[in-house]
Coordinates of C-alpha atoms in Angstrom, one line a residue:
M430 CA 9.5 16.5 14.3
P431 CA 8.1 18.4 17.3
V432 CA 4.3 18.3 17.6
E433 CA 3.0 21.3 19.6
P434 CA -0.5 20.4 20.7
A435 CA -0.7 18.5 24.0
E436 CA -1.7 14.9 23.8
D437 CA -5.3 14.1 24.6
R438 CA -5.4 10.7 26.2
S439 CA -9.0 10.9 27.1
L440 CA -10.2 11.4 23.5
S441 CA -7.3 9.4 22.0
P442 CA -6.2 6.8 24.5
Y443 CA -4.1 4.9 22.0
T444 CA -2.2 7.7 20.2
G445 CA -2.9 10.9 22.0
F446 CA -3.4 12.6 18.6
T447 CA -6.3 14.9 17.7
R448 CA -7.2 17.0 14.7
A449 CA -4.9 19.7 16.1
H450 CA -2.0 17.3 15.7
W451 CA -2.8 16.6 12.1
E452 CA -3.0 20.3 11.4
A453 CA 0.3 20.9 13.2
V454 CA 2.1 18.2 11.2
A455 CA 0.7 19.6 7.9
D456 CA 1.8 23.1 8.9
S457 CA 5.3 21.9 9.9
L458 CA 5.8 20.0 6.7
L459 CA 4.7 23.0 4.6
A460 CA 7.0 25.4 6.5
A461 CA 10.0 23.0 6.1
V462 CA 9.8 22.9 2.3
A463 CA 9.3 26.7 1.8
P464 CA 13.0 27.6 1.9
H465 CA 13.7 25.1 -0.9
A466 CA 11.4 26.9 -3.4
T467 CA 12.9 28.8 -6.3
E468 CA 12.6 32.6 -6.2
D469 CA 9.5 32.4 -8.5
Q470 CA 8.0 29.6 -6.3
A471 CA 7.5 27.4 -9.3
L472 CA 9.9 24.6 -8.3
Y473 CA 10.8 23.0 -5.0
H474 CA 14.4 21.6 -5.1
L475 CA 14.6 19.5 -2.0
P476 CA 18.0 18.3 -0.8
G477 CA 19.2 14.8 -1.4
G478 CA 21.6 12.9 -3.6
H479 CA 19.0 10.8 -5.3
T480 CA 17.5 12.1 -8.6
G481 CA 14.4 10.6 -10.1
S482 CA 14.5 9.0 -13.6
A483 CA 12.8 12.2 -14.9
R484 CA 15.7 14.4 -13.7
R485 CA 16.0 17.7 -11.9
L486 CA 13.4 19.9 -13.6
S487 CA 10.7 17.3 -13.2
D488 CA 11.9 16.7 -9.6
G489 CA 11.4 20.4 -8.9
L490 CA 7.9 20.2 -10.3
E491 CA 7.2 17.2 -8.2
G492 CA 8.2 19.2 -5.1
Y493 CA 5.8 21.9 -6.0
A494 CA 2.9 19.7 -6.9
R495 CA 3.0 17.2 -4.1
T496 CA 3.4 19.9 -1.4
L497 CA 0.6 21.9 -3.2
L498 CA -1.6 18.9 -2.6
L499 CA -0.8 19.1 1.1
A500 CA -1.6 22.8 1.1
G501 CA -4.8 22.0 -0.7
F502 CA -6.0 19.7 2.0
R503 CA -4.8 22.2 4.7
R504 CA -6.6 25.2 3.0
D505 CA -4.4 27.8 4.5
E506 CA -4.9 31.0 2.5
K507 CA -1.5 32.4 3.4
V508 CA 0.3 29.3 2.2
L509 CA -1.8 29.0 -0.9
E510 CA -0.7 32.5 -1.9
R511 CA 2.9 31.3 -2.5
Y512 CA 1.6 28.4 -4.6
A513 CA -0.5 30.8 -6.6
R514 CA 2.7 32.7 -7.5
G515 CA 4.4 29.4 -8.4
L516 CA 1.5 28.4 -10.6
A517 CA 1.7 31.7 -12.5
A518 CA 5.5 31.3 -13.1
G519 CA 5.4 27.6 -13.7
T520 CA 2.8 27.8 -16.5
A521 CA 4.7 30.7 -18.1
G522 CA 7.3 28.3 -19.4
V523 CA 9.2 27.0 -16.3
W524 CA 7.5 23.7 -16.0
P525 CA 8.1 20.8 -18.5
R526 CA 5.2 20.0 -20.7
V527 CA 2.8 17.1 -19.9
E528 CA 3.6 14.4 -22.4
D529 CA 2.9 10.7 -22.9
R530 CA 4.0 8.6 -19.9
G531 CA 6.1 11.5 -18.5
Q532 CA 6.4 12.4 -14.8
P533 CA 4.7 15.8 -15.4
L534 CA 1.5 13.8 -16.0
V535 CA 1.6 12.5 -12.5
E536 CA 2.2 15.9 -11.0
A537 CA -0.5 17.5 -13.2
A538 CA -3.0 15.4 -11.3
S539 CA -1.8 16.7 -7.9
V540 CA -2.0 20.3 -9.2
A541 CA -5.5 19.8 -10.6
L542 CA -6.8 18.1 -7.5
A543 CA -5.4 20.8 -5.2
L544 CA -6.9 23.5 -7.4
R545 CA -10.3 21.8 -7.3
L546 CA -10.2 21.4 -3.5
T547 CA -9.3 25.1 -3.0
R548 CA -11.1 26.7 -5.9
P549 CA -12.6 29.7 -3.9
L550 CA -9.2 30.3 -2.2
L551 CA -6.8 29.9 -5.1
W552 CA -8.2 29.4 -8.6
D553 CA -11.0 31.9 -8.5
R554 CA -8.5 34.7 -7.4
L555 CA -6.1 34.2 -10.3
D556 CA -5.8 36.6 -13.2
D557 CA -7.5 35.4 -16.3
G558 CA -4.2 35.1 -18.1
V559 CA -2.8 32.8 -15.5
K560 CA -6.0 30.7 -15.6
Q561 CA -5.7 30.3 -19.3
R562 CA -2.1 29.3 -19.2
A563 CA -2.7 26.9 -16.3
A564 CA -5.7 25.3 -18.0
A565 CA -3.7 24.9 -21.2
W566 CA -0.8 23.3 -19.3
L567 CA -3.1 20.9 -17.6
G568 CA -5.1 20.3 -20.8
D569 CA -2.2 18.3 -22.3
A570 CA -3.0 15.7 -19.6
L571 CA -6.3 15.0 -21.3
T572 CA -4.7 13.3 -24.3
A573 CA -1.3 12.3 -22.9
E574 CA -1.1 8.5 -22.8
P575 CA -0.4 7.1 -19.3
W576 CA 1.3 4.0 -18.3
S577 CA -1.1 1.1 -18.0
C578 CA -1.6 1.2 -14.3
N579 CA -2.8 3.7 -11.7
W580 CA -1.5 6.4 -14.0
E581 CA -4.8 6.0 -15.9
L582 CA -6.4 8.0 -13.1
F583 CA -4.3 11.1 -13.6
P584 CA -6.1 12.3 -16.7
V585 CA -9.3 11.5 -14.8
T586 CA -8.3 13.8 -12.0
V587 CA -7.2 16.6 -14.4
G588 CA -10.4 16.1 -16.5
G589 CA -12.6 16.4 -13.5
F590 CA -11.2 19.8 -12.6
L591 CA -11.1 21.2 -16.1
E592 CA -14.7 20.1 -16.8
E593 CA -15.8 21.9 -13.6
I594 CA -14.2 25.2 -14.7
G595 CA -15.7 24.8 -18.2
W596 CA -12.4 24.3 -20.1
E597 CA -13.0 22.1 -23.1
P598 CA -15.7 20.2 -21.3
D599 CA -16.2 17.6 -24.0
A600 CA -12.5 16.6 -24.0
S601 CA -12.4 16.8 -20.2
R602 CA -15.4 14.5 -19.9
A603 CA -13.9 12.1 -22.5
A604 CA -10.7 11.8 -20.4
V605 CA -12.7 11.1 -17.3
D606 CA -14.8 8.4 -19.0
R607 CA -11.8 6.9 -20.7
G608 CA -9.7 6.5 -17.6
L609 CA -12.6 5.1 -15.5
E610 CA -13.4 2.6 -18.2
R611 CA -9.8 1.4 -18.4
I612 CA -9.5 0.7 -14.7
E613 CA -12.5 -1.6 -14.8
Q614 CA -10.3 -4.4 -16.4
W615 CA -8.3 -4.4 -13.2
Y616 CA -11.1 -4.7 -10.7
R617 CA -11.0 -8.1 -9.1
G618 CA -14.0 -7.9 -6.8
D619 CA -14.5 -7.5 -3.0
G620 CA -13.0 -4.0 -3.1
W621 CA -9.6 -5.0 -4.7
Y622 CA -7.9 -3.8 -7.9
T623 CA -4.6 -4.8 -9.4
D624 CA -2.3 -1.9 -10.2
G625 CA -2.4 -2.6 -13.9
H626 CA -2.1 -5.9 -15.8
G627 CA -1.1 -9.0 -13.8
R628 CA -1.5 -9.4 -10.1
K629 CA 0.1 -6.4 -8.5
F630 CA -1.8 -6.0 -5.3
D631 CA -0.5 -3.5 -2.7
Y632 CA -1.2 -0.2 -1.0
Y633 CA -1.8 1.4 -4.4
N634 CA -5.3 0.0 -4.0
G635 CA -6.1 2.5 -1.3
W636 CA -4.0 5.6 -2.1
A637 CA -4.5 5.5 -5.9
M638 CA -7.1 3.0 -7.3
H639 CA -9.7 4.0 -4.7
L640 CA -8.6 7.5 -3.8
Y641 CA -8.9 9.2 -7.2
P642 CA -12.2 7.8 -8.4
V643 CA -13.9 8.3 -5.0
L644 CA -12.7 11.8 -4.6
H645 CA -13.7 12.7 -8.2
A646 CA -17.2 11.3 -7.5
W647 CA -17.5 13.2 -4.2
L648 CA -16.3 16.5 -5.7
A649 CA -18.6 16.1 -8.7
D650 CA -21.5 15.2 -6.4
D651 CA -22.1 12.3 -8.8
A652 CA -24.4 10.0 -6.8
R653 CA -24.1 7.1 -9.4
L654 CA -20.3 7.1 -9.4
L655 CA -20.1 7.6 -5.6
D656 CA -22.4 4.6 -5.1
L657 CA -20.2 2.5 -7.4
Y658 CA -16.7 3.6 -6.2
G659 CA -17.8 4.3 -2.6
G660 CA -19.2 0.8 -2.4
R661 CA -16.0 -0.7 -3.6
L662 CA -14.0 1.4 -1.1
E663 CA -16.3 0.2 1.7
A664 CA -15.7 -3.4 0.8
H665 CA -11.9 -2.8 0.6
L666 CA -11.7 -1.1 4.0
G667 CA -12.9 -4.3 5.7
D668 CA -9.7 -6.0 4.7
Y669 CA -7.5 -2.8 4.6
A670 CA -8.0 -2.1 8.3
R671 CA -6.3 -5.4 9.1
L672 CA -3.0 -4.3 7.4
F673 CA -2.0 -2.1 10.4
G674 CA -0.1 -3.3 13.4
G675 CA -0.8 -2.5 17.0
D676 CA 2.2 -0.1 17.0
G677 CA 0.6 1.8 14.0
A678 CA 2.9 0.4 11.4
P679 CA 1.5 -0.5 8.0
L680 CA 2.6 -3.7 6.3
R681 CA 5.9 -3.4 4.5
Q682 CA 4.8 -5.0 1.2
G683 CA 4.6 -3.5 -2.3
R684 CA 6.4 -0.6 -4.0
S685 CA 6.6 3.1 -3.2
L686 CA 6.6 2.5 0.6
T687 CA 8.5 5.7 1.1
Y688 CA 5.0 7.4 0.8
R689 CA 4.6 6.1 4.3
F690 CA 1.4 7.5 6.0
A691 CA -0.3 8.0 2.6
A692 CA -1.5 4.5 3.5
T693 CA -4.0 6.2 5.8
A694 CA -5.8 8.1 3.0
P695 CA -8.5 5.5 2.2
L696 CA -9.4 5.3 5.9
W697 CA -10.2 9.0 6.0
L698 CA -11.8 8.8 2.6
G699 CA -14.3 6.2 3.8
A700 CA -15.3 8.5 6.7
L701 CA -15.4 11.6 4.4
T702 CA -17.9 9.9 2.0
G703 CA -19.8 7.9 4.6
R704 CA -18.7 4.7 2.9
S705 CA -16.7 2.9 5.6
P706 CA -17.4 -0.3 7.7
L707 CA -15.2 1.2 10.5
A708 CA -16.3 3.0 13.6
P709 CA -15.2 6.6 13.6
G710 CA -12.9 6.1 16.6
E711 CA -11.3 3.1 14.9
T712 CA -10.6 5.1 11.7
R713 CA -8.8 7.8 13.7
R714 CA -6.9 5.3 15.8
L715 CA -5.6 3.5 12.8
A716 CA -4.7 6.6 10.9
S717 CA -3.2 8.6 13.8
G718 CA -1.4 5.4 14.9
A719 CA 0.3 5.3 11.5
L720 CA 1.2 9.0 11.4
R721 CA 2.6 8.8 14.9
H722 CA 4.5 5.6 14.1
F723 CA 6.6 7.4 11.4
L724 CA 7.0 10.7 13.2
D725 CA 8.3 8.9 16.3
R726 CA 10.8 6.9 14.3
G727 CA 12.6 9.5 12.3
A728 CA 10.7 9.7 9.0
V729 CA 11.2 13.5 9.2
D730 CA 14.8 14.7 9.4
G731 CA 16.2 17.5 11.6
D732 CA 15.1 20.1 9.0
G733 CA 11.6 18.9 9.0
L734 CA 11.8 17.2 5.6
L735 CA 10.5 13.8 4.7
T736 CA 13.3 11.5 3.6
L737 CA 13.5 8.7 1.1
G738 CA 13.1 5.6 3.2
W739 CA 10.8 4.0 5.7
H740 CA 11.7 5.3 9.2
G741 CA 14.8 7.3 8.4
P742 CA 16.6 7.4 5.1
D743 CA 17.0 3.9 3.6
E744 CA 18.0 3.1 0.0
A745 CA 16.2 -0.2 0.2
Y746 CA 12.9 1.7 -0.2
V747 CA 14.0 3.9 -3.1
Q748 CA 12.6 3.1 -6.6
H749 CA 14.2 4.1 -9.9
Y750 CA 11.6 6.9 -10.2
S751 CA 12.1 8.3 -6.7
G752 CA 13.4 11.8 -6.4
P753 CA 14.0 14.0 -3.3
A754 CA 10.3 15.2 -3.3
S755 CA 8.7 11.8 -4.0
P756 CA 7.9 11.1 -0.3
Y757 CA 5.5 14.0 -0.3
W758 CA 2.8 11.9 -1.8
A759 CA 2.4 11.2 1.9
S760 CA 0.4 14.4 1.6
K761 CA -2.5 12.2 0.6
A762 CA -3.0 11.3 4.2
F763 CA -4.2 14.8 4.9
V764 CA -7.4 14.2 3.1
A765 CA -8.2 13.9 6.8
L766 CA -8.5 17.6 7.0
L767 CA -11.4 17.7 4.6
L768 CA -13.4 16.3 7.5
P769 CA -14.6 19.3 9.6
P770 CA -13.6 19.5 13.3
E771 CA -17.2 18.6 14.3
H772 CA -17.2 15.4 12.4
E773 CA -17.6 12.3 14.5
V774 CA -14.3 10.9 13.2
W775 CA -12.6 13.7 15.2
T776 CA -15.0 13.8 18.2
A777 CA -15.4 10.1 18.9
A778 CA -13.1 8.3 21.3
E779 CA -10.4 6.1 19.7
E780 CA -11.2 2.5 19.5
P781 CA -8.8 -0.4 19.0
G782 CA -8.0 -1.7 15.5
P783 CA -8.4 -5.3 14.4
A784 CA -4.9 -6.3 15.4
E785 CA -5.5 -5.1 19.0
R786 CA -8.9 -6.8 19.4
A787 CA -8.2 -10.5 18.9
D788 CA -6.0 -13.0 17.2
A789 CA -7.1 -13.5 13.7
V790 CA -6.3 -15.4 10.6
T791 CA -8.2 -13.8 7.7
P792 CA -8.3 -15.0 4.1
V793 CA -8.4 -12.2 1.4
G794 CA -9.7 -13.7 -1.8
P795 CA -8.7 -11.4 -4.8
P796 CA -5.0 -11.1 -3.9
N797 CA -5.0 -14.7 -2.5
W798 CA -3.5 -13.5 0.8
L799 CA -3.7 -14.8 4.3
L800 CA -3.5 -12.1 7.0
Q801 CA -2.4 -13.3 10.4
S802 CA -2.4 -11.1 13.5
T803 CA -1.8 -11.6 17.2
R804 CA -3.3 -9.4 19.9
S805 CA -0.6 -10.0 22.5
D806 CA 2.2 -8.3 20.4
G807 CA 0.1 -6.4 17.8
L808 CA 2.0 -8.0 14.9
V809 CA 0.4 -8.4 11.5
R810 CA 1.8 -10.9 9.0
L811 CA 0.8 -11.2 5.3
H812 CA 1.2 -14.6 3.6
N813 CA 1.5 -13.8 -0.1
H814 CA 0.2 -16.4 -2.4
G815 CA -1.0 -14.3 -5.3
S816 CA 0.7 -10.9 -5.6
E817 CA 3.6 -10.4 -8.0
D818 CA 5.3 -7.5 -9.8
V819 CA 6.7 -7.9 -13.3
R820 CA 10.1 -6.9 -11.9
Y821 CA 11.7 -9.2 -9.4
D822 CA 10.9 -6.9 -6.5
P823 CA 11.6 -8.3 -3.0
F824 CA 8.6 -6.3 -1.7
Y825 CA 6.4 -8.5 -3.9
T826 CA 8.0 -11.8 -4.4
R827 CA 8.5 -13.2 -0.9
L828 CA 6.2 -15.7 0.7
A829 CA 5.4 -13.4 3.7
Y830 CA 5.6 -9.8 5.0
S831 CA 4.9 -8.2 8.3
T832 CA 4.5 -4.9 10.1
A833 CA 7.7 -5.4 12.0
T834 CA 10.2 -6.7 9.4
A835 CA 11.5 -5.9 5.9
P836 CA 12.7 -8.3 3.2
S837 CA 16.3 -9.4 3.8
P838 CA 18.9 -9.3 1.0
S839 CA 19.7 -12.9 2.0
Y840 CA 16.2 -14.0 1.0
D841 CA 14.0 -14.4 3.9
N842 CA 10.6 -16.2 3.4
S843 CA 11.8 -18.0 0.3
V844 CA 12.3 -21.5 -1.2
I845 CA 15.8 -21.7 -2.6
V846 CA 16.3 -24.5 -5.1
G847 CA 19.8 -25.2 -6.3
G848 CA 20.9 -21.7 -5.1
D849 CA 18.1 -20.0 -7.0
A850 CA 15.6 -18.0 -4.9
S851 CA 13.5 -16.8 -7.8
R852 CA 9.7 -16.7 -7.4
T853 CA 8.0 -15.8 -10.7
G854 CA 4.8 -16.7 -12.4
I855 CA 2.9 -16.9 -9.1
V856 CA -0.4 -18.8 -9.6
P857 CA -2.9 -18.6 -6.7
L858 CA -4.3 -22.0 -5.7
G859 CA -6.8 -20.8 -3.3
V860 CA -7.3 -19.3 0.2
G861 CA -9.6 -20.3 3.0
E862 CA -10.1 -20.2 6.7
G863 CA -6.6 -20.6 8.1
W864 CA -4.7 -21.4 4.9
A865 CA -3.5 -20.2 1.5
A866 CA -1.7 -21.9 -1.4
S867 CA 0.1 -21.0 -4.6
R868 CA 2.4 -22.3 -7.3
H869 CA 5.4 -20.5 -8.6
T870 CA 8.3 -21.0 -11.0
V871 CA 11.9 -21.0 -9.9
T872 CA 13.5 -21.5 -13.3
E873 CA 12.5 -23.2 -16.5
G874 CA 11.1 -26.7 -15.6
V875 CA 11.3 -26.2 -11.9
S876 CA 8.2 -25.2 -9.9
V877 CA 7.1 -25.1 -6.3
V878 CA 3.7 -25.6 -4.8
S879 CA 3.5 -23.8 -1.5
L880 CA 1.0 -24.0 1.3
V881 CA 0.7 -22.2 4.6
A882 CA -1.6 -23.0 7.5
A883 CA -1.7 -20.7 10.5
R884 CA -3.2 -20.2 13.9
G885 CA -2.2 -17.6 16.5
A886 CA 1.4 -16.8 15.7
V887 CA 2.2 -20.3 14.5
E888 CA 2.7 -21.2 10.8
V889 CA 3.0 -24.6 9.1
R890 CA 4.7 -24.1 5.7
A891 CA 4.8 -26.9 3.1
H892 CA 6.7 -26.7 -0.2
L893 CA 6.5 -29.4 -2.9
V894 CA 9.5 -28.9 -5.4
S895 CA 9.0 -30.4 -8.8
G896 CA 11.2 -30.7 -11.9
A897 CA 14.6 -30.4 -10.1
A898 CA 17.2 -33.0 -10.8
P899 CA 17.6 -35.6 -8.0
G900 CA 20.1 -34.5 -5.4
T901 CA 19.4 -30.7 -6.0
P902 CA 19.9 -28.8 -2.7
V903 CA 16.9 -27.0 -1.3
R904 CA 16.8 -24.5 1.5
I905 CA 13.7 -23.1 3.2
T906 CA 14.0 -19.7 4.9
G907 CA 11.6 -18.1 7.4
W908 CA 11.4 -14.6 8.9
A909 CA 14.3 -12.2 9.2
A910 CA 14.1 -11.1 12.8
G911 CA 14.1 -7.4 13.5
D912 CA 14.2 -5.1 16.5
G913 CA 12.1 -6.5 19.3
V914 CA 10.8 -9.5 17.3
R915 CA 12.1 -13.1 17.2
A916 CA 12.0 -15.5 14.3
E917 CA 11.8 -19.3 14.5
L918 CA 12.0 -22.0 11.8
L919 CA 11.9 -25.7 12.8
P920 CA 12.1 -28.7 10.4
A921 CA 9.0 -30.9 10.2
H922 CA 9.6 -33.0 7.1
G923 CA 12.4 -33.4 4.7
L924 CA 14.7 -30.8 6.2
S925 CA 17.7 -30.6 8.5
E926 CA 17.8 -28.3 11.5
A927 CA 19.4 -25.7 9.2
G928 CA 16.3 -25.9 6.9
E929 CA 18.1 -27.7 4.2
G930 CA 17.2 -30.8 2.2
V931 CA 17.7 -32.4 -1.2
T932 CA 15.3 -33.5 -4.0
G933 CA 14.6 -37.1 -4.8
D934 CA 13.6 -38.9 -8.0
D935 CA 10.1 -37.4 -8.0
A936 CA 8.5 -34.2 -6.6
S937 CA 9.9 -33.7 -3.1
L938 CA 8.1 -32.3 0.0
F939 CA 9.7 -30.0 2.6
V940 CA 7.7 -28.9 5.6
A941 CA 8.7 -26.4 8.4
L942 CA 7.1 -24.8 11.4
A943 CA 7.6 -21.0 11.5
R944 CA 6.9 -18.1 13.8
L945 CA 7.5 -14.4 14.1
T946 CA 6.6 -13.0 17.5
A947 CA 7.3 -10.2 19.9
D948 CA 6.1 -12.2 22.9
P949 CA 9.0 -12.6 25.4
D950 CA 8.3 -16.2 26.4
P951 CA 6.1 -18.0 23.9
D952 CA 5.2 -21.7 24.2
S953 CA 7.3 -24.1 22.1
L954 CA 6.2 -24.5 18.6
T955 CA 6.1 -28.3 18.9
D956 CA 3.8 -27.9 21.9
L957 CA 1.3 -26.0 19.7
V958 CA 1.1 -28.0 16.5
S959 CA 2.1 -31.3 15.0
V960 CA 2.5 -32.3 11.4
Q961 CA 2.4 -35.6 9.6
A962 CA 3.5 -35.9 6.0
A963 CA 3.6 -39.0 3.8
A964 CA 3.4 -40.1 0.2
S965 CA -0.3 -40.4 -0.8
E966 CA -1.6 -43.9 -1.2
G967 CA -2.9 -44.7 -4.6
A968 CA -1.8 -41.4 -6.0
P969 CA 0.9 -40.6 -8.7
P970 CA 4.5 -40.5 -7.4
G971 CA 5.4 -37.2 -5.9
T972 CA 2.0 -36.6 -4.3
Y973 CA 1.8 -36.1 -0.5
D974 CA -0.7 -35.9 2.2
V975 CA -0.1 -33.3 4.9
T976 CA -2.1 -33.4 8.2
V977 CA -1.8 -30.4 10.6
T978 CA -3.1 -31.0 14.1
W979 CA -3.5 -28.0 16.4
T980 CA -3.0 -28.7 20.1
G981 CA -5.9 -26.4 20.9
G982 CA -8.2 -28.6 18.7
G983 CA -8.8 -29.0 15.0
T984 CA -7.1 -30.8 12.2
A985 CA -6.4 -29.6 8.7
R986 CA -5.6 -32.0 5.9
F987 CA -4.2 -31.3 2.4
R988 CA -3.0 -33.3 -0.6
L989 CA -0.2 -31.7 -2.5
G990 CA 0.8 -32.6 -6.0
A991 CA 2.9 -31.0 -8.8
D992 CA -0.3 -29.4 -10.3
G993 CA -1.7 -28.1 -7.0
I994 CA -3.7 -29.1 -4.0
V995 CA -6.6 -31.6 -3.7
P996 CA -9.1 -31.3 -0.9
L997 CA -9.2 -33.9 1.8
A998 CA -11.8 -34.3 4.6
G999 CA -10.9 -32.6 7.9
D1000 CA -12.6 -31.1 10.9
D1001 CA -10.9 -27.7 10.5
V1002 CA -9.4 -26.6 7.2
T1003 CA -9.5 -28.6 3.9
G1004 CA -7.8 -28.1 0.7
I1005 CA -9.2 -26.4 -2.4
P1006 CA -12.7 -27.3 -3.6

């Protein structure tokens, strides 16, 4: 996608991007979808062979709503005129009704948010008849039952707009209060939500669970709500900023990754509301880095359209609900344009992000993650010891993810017991400075307690397999190497050079050294760390002590048993208190 403004390497030494680039990208995306609108402008039928589970009519509404959201952030009066025509036609019988757990409920939230953002430019200029029809169409969202996840926030978003314009204010307020109350059950502290019941931690935290409540509070000028939700956002961003690599890439973990640079929305939102721990120049560097990462790698096709995929089109990133217009939830990134040109987030010089400043191994408590980043190559790795989707989704169930790799169909970052790579029922066992641990189920009666200890780019992975019949083959896998990165896996206990072993009469321990790096000539793994593992004295059979000694200084000691991990004394990292 051509970007017309010249780079500014003085103001933006890392990306060259300025506010003018964000405006130009928004304009280009809006121009590219225009030819795909129906004559009445009510539906946008984008090309592509994949149809969402809600089918073609709903896909066309999705194309309208998600690009309207982009137009709402852009606030271009000329562009908004065509969406005003589409609103008039769509609410005159073209659009499907908003019903329980239906895709139109999702799109109603985008329509309502865009109308609220642009009220003087769009809503206030509509004929009364169009207003009545549009409010009535949106009004069904107030009582439509959402799926029990981030969908709870769609009636909140619609209710906030309808209450503002005075349409059934009691029902609108009730929908807002009901949705906000429901998401409280999923707040896990320190700025983290799960996306519904269970332990589904991913980018939906930022571009949904935080975005909608904070924007609602900001637009309503509700100081109490903004203090609550803005405070949570601020806490979240301290961790969130660490999820971007030095090349701008977000982590490839979780579902709906085809929304791509929507991942930058909470960064901008923190700056917009004044609830961010990040310096203005760091916010812009992270966000512009992510935008540029995707633009430079083919996320937009030759016709200027966002494709279903990550860089270019890629079926691995398509969910069952994905339609041709689904990627346009990337529009959420352009909340950036609510920040005026004179705001310091646009005028400050870019500053490096966390992955560029220093090596770091950072525990994240609520999701039970360990984030590992290295300054020399800008890679970020996420060790997942607490996030799981109810579906067996490879973007949730692997032991680790990174900014440079995607899950492999051949089961990277897994423990394969008797040919079964399943990882369900993940139970977090704790996370601390330099380590994280969990237990998961492979199949009925067979479980694995897993531990990772990390420093720099080096990882020590220990897996205690319990419940498998003696002689069951076990295979440990590490990273799947990608372009420009190299993966290593070396046996340290119980494994052959191929990462294979067999279970004994009791629980069996398997330990490996692992590394993912883009450094061209790294030191040998065995020169950086040594591991000792042995059966624990005086403990039940199948209990092991693992001692990790870092060449640079420091020792970490852990005791692993079938039920979890017991702390042992050490001068660096211990087990779980």
